[in-house]
Amino acid sequence: MRLAVKVAIAAAMLPVASAHAWEPTKPIEIIVPFPPGGSSDQMARTIQGAIQKNNLVKQPIIIVNKPAAAGGEAMLDIQKSAGDPHKLITTSSGIYMTPLATKLPVSWKDFTPVAMMAQDEFVLWVNSAKPYKTAKDFLDAAKAAAPPLKTGGNGSKREDHLISVTMEQTAGVKITYVPYQGGGPASVQLAGGHIDANVNNPAEEVANWRSGAVKPLCAFSLKPMEYTQKVTADMAWSDIPTCASQGLNVTYQMLRGMFMPGKVTPEQQAYYVDLFRKVAETPDWKAYLERNALVPDFRSGQAFVDFLTEDERKHKELMTKAGFIATN
């Protein structure tokens, strides 16, 4: 009987042992395809902090920012690093948008999907000095404006630009989009009154919202955000109405995911899936989600691949309609 129990215990431990058959043997590099300080960089550094604080990995985690070519430099780096299990990339919808807009010879299918960590919201923000109280107020002003009102955002033919053009097409208005080198500069320009609106993520605009420099009109989400803790004296993220509820039928959420280079082993991929699942369960990560009003949405394996396939299809459709697809 004692022998049978020992055999059963050993058999039960086999899957665990195989899942951890591989571990990193040198520092792990997380490449961020955006400048320091942006929302993607904040996510990478939160992950780095959660891993180190909770001793989830024996090796150091190094963050490397490679923002050139709208993230193309970072994607090409990962593509050329096939088989290297000590490199990862954190990315957003740019993983489809940059190749589609530039004909960059790279695809997310060249990489190894590890995990989707969350989805990011976008909000229509205006300067607090403006009289607009709703999305309809802003659109009415846009219809009457000459020259057109200006929105600003993170680069050309990226998520912010796509939302701005989709707003134009949906509402039948003309808006001039001004590209910046990130959500931070777009936030500064809005607070200074140099543009009329932006569609920044919550993380990129929360400081100026707290200071009273800007205010949210609506969120481009299917339902109101779930976070009820007050951000300002009188508003929480959950108090921001959806744009659709204000007559602007535009919705958009952005993935925040982790990828490895292609041609890594299943054991190496499984190691990082397990690692990021542990990260997603830490208080540090949960606090980060609430602080930045992210949608918790952990996916790995086929569920993540299915999401990527459908999300790429949606982006190609939206970008075609917006005229963003590179033709030569």
Coordinates of C-alpha atoms in Angstrom, one line a residue:
M1 CA 0.0 0.0 0.0
R2 CA 2.8 2.4 1.0
L3 CA 4.5 1.7 -2.4
A4 CA 1.2 2.4 -4.3
V5 CA 0.9 5.7 -2.5
K6 CA 4.4 6.7 -3.4
V7 CA 3.8 5.8 -7.0
A8 CA 0.6 7.9 -7.1
I9 CA 2.4 10.9 -5.6
A10 CA 5.2 10.6 -8.1
A11 CA 2.7 10.4 -11.0
A12 CA 0.8 13.4 -9.7
M13 CA 4.0 15.4 -9.6
L14 CA 5.1 14.6 -13.2
P15 CA 3.1 17.3 -15.0
V16 CA 4.4 19.9 -12.5
A17 CA 8.0 18.8 -13.0
S18 CA 7.7 18.8 -16.8
A19 CA 6.0 22.3 -16.7
H20 CA 9.1 23.6 -14.9
A21 CA 11.7 21.6 -16.8
W22 CA 13.1 24.8 -18.3
E23 CA 14.0 28.0 -16.5
P24 CA 15.8 31.1 -17.7
T25 CA 19.6 30.9 -17.3
K26 CA 20.4 34.6 -17.9
P27 CA 18.7 38.0 -17.6
I28 CA 15.3 38.3 -19.3
E29 CA 14.8 41.3 -21.6
I30 CA 11.4 42.8 -22.1
I31 CA 11.3 45.0 -25.1
V32 CA 8.8 47.9 -25.1
P33 CA 8.1 49.3 -28.6
F34 CA 7.3 52.8 -27.2
P35 CA 9.2 55.5 -25.4
P36 CA 9.8 55.5 -21.6
G37 CA 6.9 56.8 -19.5
G38 CA 4.0 55.8 -21.8
S39 CA 1.3 53.3 -20.9
S40 CA 3.1 50.3 -22.4
D41 CA 6.3 51.2 -20.6
Q42 CA 4.3 51.6 -17.3
M43 CA 2.9 48.1 -17.9
A44 CA 6.3 46.5 -18.5
R45 CA 7.8 48.2 -15.4
T46 CA 4.8 47.1 -13.3
I47 CA 5.4 43.5 -14.4
Q48 CA 9.1 43.9 -13.7
G49 CA 8.3 45.2 -10.2
A50 CA 5.8 42.5 -9.5
I51 CA 8.2 39.7 -10.6
Q52 CA 11.1 41.1 -8.5
K53 CA 9.0 41.9 -5.4
N54 CA 7.4 38.5 -5.3
N55 CA 10.6 36.6 -6.3
L56 CA 8.9 34.9 -9.2
V57 CA 12.1 34.6 -11.3
K58 CA 15.7 34.0 -10.3
Q59 CA 17.1 36.0 -13.1
P60 CA 17.0 39.9 -13.5
I61 CA 14.3 41.5 -15.7
I62 CA 15.6 44.3 -18.0
I63 CA 13.3 46.8 -19.7
V64 CA 14.6 48.0 -23.1
N65 CA 12.7 50.7 -25.0
K66 CA 12.8 50.6 -28.8
P67 CA 10.2 53.1 -30.1
A68 CA 11.7 53.7 -33.6
A69 CA 9.5 53.2 -36.7
A70 CA 6.3 53.2 -34.7
G71 CA 7.4 50.1 -32.8
G72 CA 8.7 48.4 -36.0
E73 CA 12.3 48.3 -34.7
A74 CA 11.2 46.3 -31.6
M75 CA 9.1 43.9 -33.7
L76 CA 11.9 43.3 -36.1
D77 CA 14.3 42.7 -33.2
I78 CA 12.0 40.0 -31.8
Q79 CA 11.5 38.5 -35.3
K80 CA 15.3 38.2 -35.7
S81 CA 15.7 36.7 -32.2
A82 CA 13.9 33.4 -33.2
G83 CA 14.7 30.7 -30.7
D84 CA 15.8 33.1 -27.9
P85 CA 13.8 32.3 -24.8
H86 CA 15.3 35.2 -22.8
K87 CA 13.5 37.9 -24.9
L88 CA 9.9 39.1 -24.7
I89 CA 8.0 42.0 -26.2
T90 CA 5.0 43.8 -24.6
T91 CA 2.7 45.1 -27.3
S92 CA -0.7 46.5 -28.1
S93 CA -2.7 46.7 -31.3
G94 CA 0.4 48.1 -33.0
I95 CA 1.4 44.5 -33.5
Y96 CA -1.1 44.5 -36.4
M97 CA -1.4 48.2 -37.2
T98 CA 2.3 49.0 -37.9
P99 CA 2.8 46.2 -40.4
L100 CA -0.5 47.0 -42.1
A101 CA 0.2 50.8 -42.3
T102 CA 3.9 50.4 -43.4
K103 CA 4.2 47.1 -45.1
L104 CA 6.8 46.2 -42.5
P105 CA 7.7 42.5 -43.3
V106 CA 6.7 41.2 -39.9
S107 CA 3.6 39.6 -38.3
W108 CA 2.5 38.5 -34.9
K109 CA 2.4 35.0 -36.4
D110 CA 6.2 35.3 -36.5
F111 CA 6.2 35.4 -32.7
T112 CA 5.1 33.1 -29.9
P113 CA 2.0 34.4 -28.2
V114 CA 2.4 34.0 -24.4
A115 CA -0.5 35.9 -22.7
M116 CA -2.9 38.7 -23.0
M117 CA -2.7 40.6 -19.7
A118 CA -5.6 43.1 -20.1
Q119 CA -7.4 45.3 -22.5
D120 CA -7.1 49.1 -22.4
E121 CA -9.9 51.7 -22.6
F122 CA -9.8 54.9 -24.5
V123 CA -11.6 58.1 -23.5
L124 CA -12.6 61.3 -25.2
W125 CA -10.9 64.1 -23.2
V126 CA -11.2 67.8 -23.6
N127 CA -9.7 70.8 -21.8
S128 CA -11.6 71.6 -18.7
A129 CA -12.0 75.3 -19.7
K130 CA -14.1 74.2 -22.7
P131 CA -17.9 74.3 -22.3
Y132 CA -18.5 70.8 -23.6
K133 CA -20.3 68.5 -21.2
T134 CA -21.1 65.6 -23.5
A135 CA -19.8 63.9 -26.6
K136 CA -22.8 65.5 -28.5
D137 CA -21.6 69.0 -27.4
F138 CA -18.2 68.3 -28.8
L139 CA -19.5 66.9 -32.1
D140 CA -21.9 69.9 -32.5
A141 CA -18.9 72.2 -32.0
A142 CA -16.9 70.1 -34.5
K143 CA -19.7 70.5 -37.1
A144 CA -19.7 74.2 -36.8
A145 CA -16.0 74.8 -36.5
A146 CA -13.9 76.5 -39.2
P147 CA -11.1 75.6 -39.3
P148 CA -11.8 72.1 -38.0
L149 CA -11.3 71.2 -34.3
K150 CA -8.0 69.4 -33.6
T151 CA -7.4 66.1 -31.8
G152 CA -4.0 64.8 -30.9
G153 CA -2.6 61.4 -30.1
N154 CA 0.1 58.8 -30.2
G155 CA 1.6 58.9 -33.7
S156 CA 0.1 58.6 -37.2
K157 CA -2.1 55.6 -38.3
R158 CA -2.1 54.2 -34.7
E159 CA -4.9 53.6 -32.3
D160 CA -5.6 57.2 -31.4
H161 CA -5.6 58.3 -35.0
L162 CA -7.9 55.4 -35.9
I163 CA -10.4 56.3 -33.3
S164 CA -10.3 60.0 -34.4
V165 CA -11.0 59.1 -38.0
T166 CA -13.7 56.6 -37.0
M167 CA -15.3 59.4 -35.0
E168 CA -15.3 61.6 -38.1
Q169 CA -16.8 58.9 -40.3
T170 CA -19.4 57.9 -37.8
A171 CA -20.5 61.4 -36.8
G172 CA -20.1 63.1 -40.2
V173 CA -17.7 65.8 -39.0
K174 CA -14.3 67.0 -40.0
I175 CA -11.5 66.8 -37.4
T176 CA -7.8 67.5 -37.8
Y177 CA -5.6 64.9 -36.2
V178 CA -2.2 66.0 -34.9
P179 CA 0.3 63.1 -34.2
Y180 CA 2.7 63.3 -31.3
Q181 CA 5.5 61.0 -30.0
G182 CA 3.2 59.5 -27.4
G183 CA 0.2 59.9 -25.2
G184 CA 2.2 62.0 -22.7
P185 CA 2.9 64.9 -25.2
A186 CA -0.8 64.7 -26.4
S187 CA -1.8 65.1 -22.8
V188 CA 0.5 68.2 -22.3
Q189 CA -0.9 69.7 -25.5
L190 CA -4.5 69.3 -24.4
A191 CA -3.9 70.7 -20.9
G192 CA -2.2 73.7 -22.6
G193 CA -5.1 74.3 -24.9
H194 CA -3.1 73.7 -28.1
I195 CA -5.5 71.0 -29.3
D196 CA -9.3 70.6 -28.7
A197 CA -9.4 66.9 -27.6
N198 CA -7.5 63.7 -27.4
V199 CA -8.5 60.1 -27.0
N200 CA -5.8 59.0 -24.5
N201 CA -5.9 55.9 -22.3
P202 CA -6.8 56.5 -18.7
A203 CA -3.1 56.0 -17.7
E204 CA -2.0 58.8 -20.0
E205 CA -4.5 61.4 -18.8
V206 CA -5.3 60.6 -15.2
A207 CA -2.7 63.1 -13.7
N208 CA -4.2 66.0 -15.7
W209 CA -7.7 64.9 -14.8
R210 CA -6.8 64.9 -11.1
S211 CA -5.3 68.3 -11.5
G212 CA -8.4 69.7 -13.1
A213 CA -6.7 70.6 -16.4
V214 CA -8.8 68.1 -18.5
K215 CA -12.1 66.4 -18.2
P216 CA -13.6 63.2 -19.7
L217 CA -16.7 63.3 -21.9
C218 CA -17.1 59.6 -22.7
A219 CA -15.4 56.2 -22.9
F220 CA -15.2 54.2 -26.2
S221 CA -16.3 51.0 -24.4
L222 CA -19.3 48.7 -24.6
K223 CA -20.2 49.4 -21.0
P224 CA -19.1 51.8 -18.2
M225 CA -15.7 51.1 -16.6
E226 CA -16.0 49.0 -13.4
Y227 CA -13.8 51.0 -11.0
T228 CA -15.9 52.9 -8.5
Q229 CA -13.2 54.6 -6.3
K230 CA -13.1 58.3 -6.8
V231 CA -10.3 59.7 -9.0
T232 CA -11.3 63.3 -8.6
A233 CA -13.4 64.9 -5.8
D234 CA -16.6 63.9 -7.5
M235 CA -15.9 61.3 -10.2
A236 CA -14.7 57.7 -10.5
W237 CA -13.9 55.9 -13.8
S238 CA -17.3 54.2 -13.5
D239 CA -19.0 57.6 -13.7
I240 CA -17.7 58.3 -17.3
P241 CA -20.6 57.4 -19.7
T242 CA -20.0 55.3 -22.8
C243 CA -19.7 57.3 -26.0
A244 CA -22.5 55.1 -27.5
S245 CA -24.9 56.3 -24.8
Q246 CA -24.2 59.9 -25.9
G247 CA -24.9 59.3 -29.5
L248 CA -21.3 58.6 -30.7
N249 CA -21.5 54.9 -31.7
V250 CA -17.7 54.2 -31.6
T251 CA -16.2 51.4 -29.4
Y252 CA -12.5 50.5 -29.2
Q253 CA -10.4 48.5 -26.8
M254 CA -6.7 47.7 -27.1
L255 CA -5.0 44.5 -26.2
R256 CA -2.0 44.5 -23.8
G257 CA -0.1 41.3 -24.5
M258 CA 3.2 39.5 -24.1
F259 CA 5.0 37.6 -26.9
M260 CA 8.3 35.7 -27.2
P261 CA 10.3 35.2 -30.4
G262 CA 9.3 32.4 -32.7
K263 CA 10.8 28.9 -32.6
V264 CA 11.0 28.6 -28.9
T265 CA 10.1 25.3 -27.2
P266 CA 6.7 24.5 -25.7
E267 CA 8.4 24.2 -22.3
Q268 CA 9.9 27.7 -22.6
Q269 CA 6.5 29.1 -23.7
A270 CA 4.8 27.3 -20.8
Y271 CA 7.2 28.7 -18.3
Y272 CA 6.3 32.3 -19.3
V273 CA 2.5 31.5 -19.4
D274 CA 2.8 30.3 -15.8
L275 CA 4.9 33.3 -14.9
F276 CA 2.5 35.9 -16.3
R277 CA -0.5 34.1 -14.7
K278 CA 1.3 34.5 -11.4
V279 CA 1.9 38.2 -12.1
A280 CA -1.8 38.7 -12.9
E281 CA -2.7 37.3 -9.5
T282 CA -0.4 39.7 -7.5
P283 CA -1.8 42.7 -5.5
D284 CA 0.7 44.8 -7.5
W285 CA -0.9 43.9 -10.8
K286 CA -4.4 44.3 -9.5
A287 CA -3.6 47.7 -8.1
Y288 CA -2.1 48.7 -11.5
L289 CA -5.3 47.6 -13.3
E290 CA -7.4 49.7 -11.0
R291 CA -5.1 52.7 -11.1
N292 CA -5.2 52.8 -14.9
A293 CA -8.7 51.6 -15.4
L294 CA -7.7 48.5 -17.4
V295 CA -10.0 45.7 -18.2
P296 CA -8.8 42.5 -16.5
D297 CA -8.6 39.9 -19.3
F298 CA -5.9 37.1 -19.0
R299 CA -5.8 34.7 -22.0
S300 CA -3.2 32.2 -23.1
G301 CA -3.0 29.3 -25.4
Q302 CA -5.7 28.9 -28.1
A303 CA -7.9 31.5 -26.5
F304 CA -5.2 34.1 -27.0
V305 CA -4.5 33.0 -30.6
D306 CA -8.3 33.2 -31.4
F307 CA -8.5 36.7 -29.9
L308 CA -5.5 37.8 -32.0
T309 CA -6.9 36.4 -35.2
E310 CA -10.2 38.2 -34.8
D311 CA -8.7 41.4 -33.5
E312 CA -6.4 41.6 -36.5
R313 CA -9.4 41.1 -38.8
K314 CA -11.3 43.9 -37.1
H315 CA -8.3 46.3 -37.3
K316 CA -7.7 45.5 -41.0
E317 CA -11.4 46.4 -41.6
L318 CA -11.2 49.6 -39.7
M319 CA -7.9 50.6 -41.2
T320 CA -9.1 49.9 -44.7
K321 CA -12.1 52.2 -44.1
A322 CA -9.8 54.8 -42.7
G323 CA -7.4 54.6 -45.6
F324 CA -4.5 53.5 -43.4
I325 CA -3.5 50.4 -45.3
A326 CA -0.1 50.8 -47.2
T327 CA -0.5 50.2 -50.9
N328 CA 3.1 50.4 -52.1

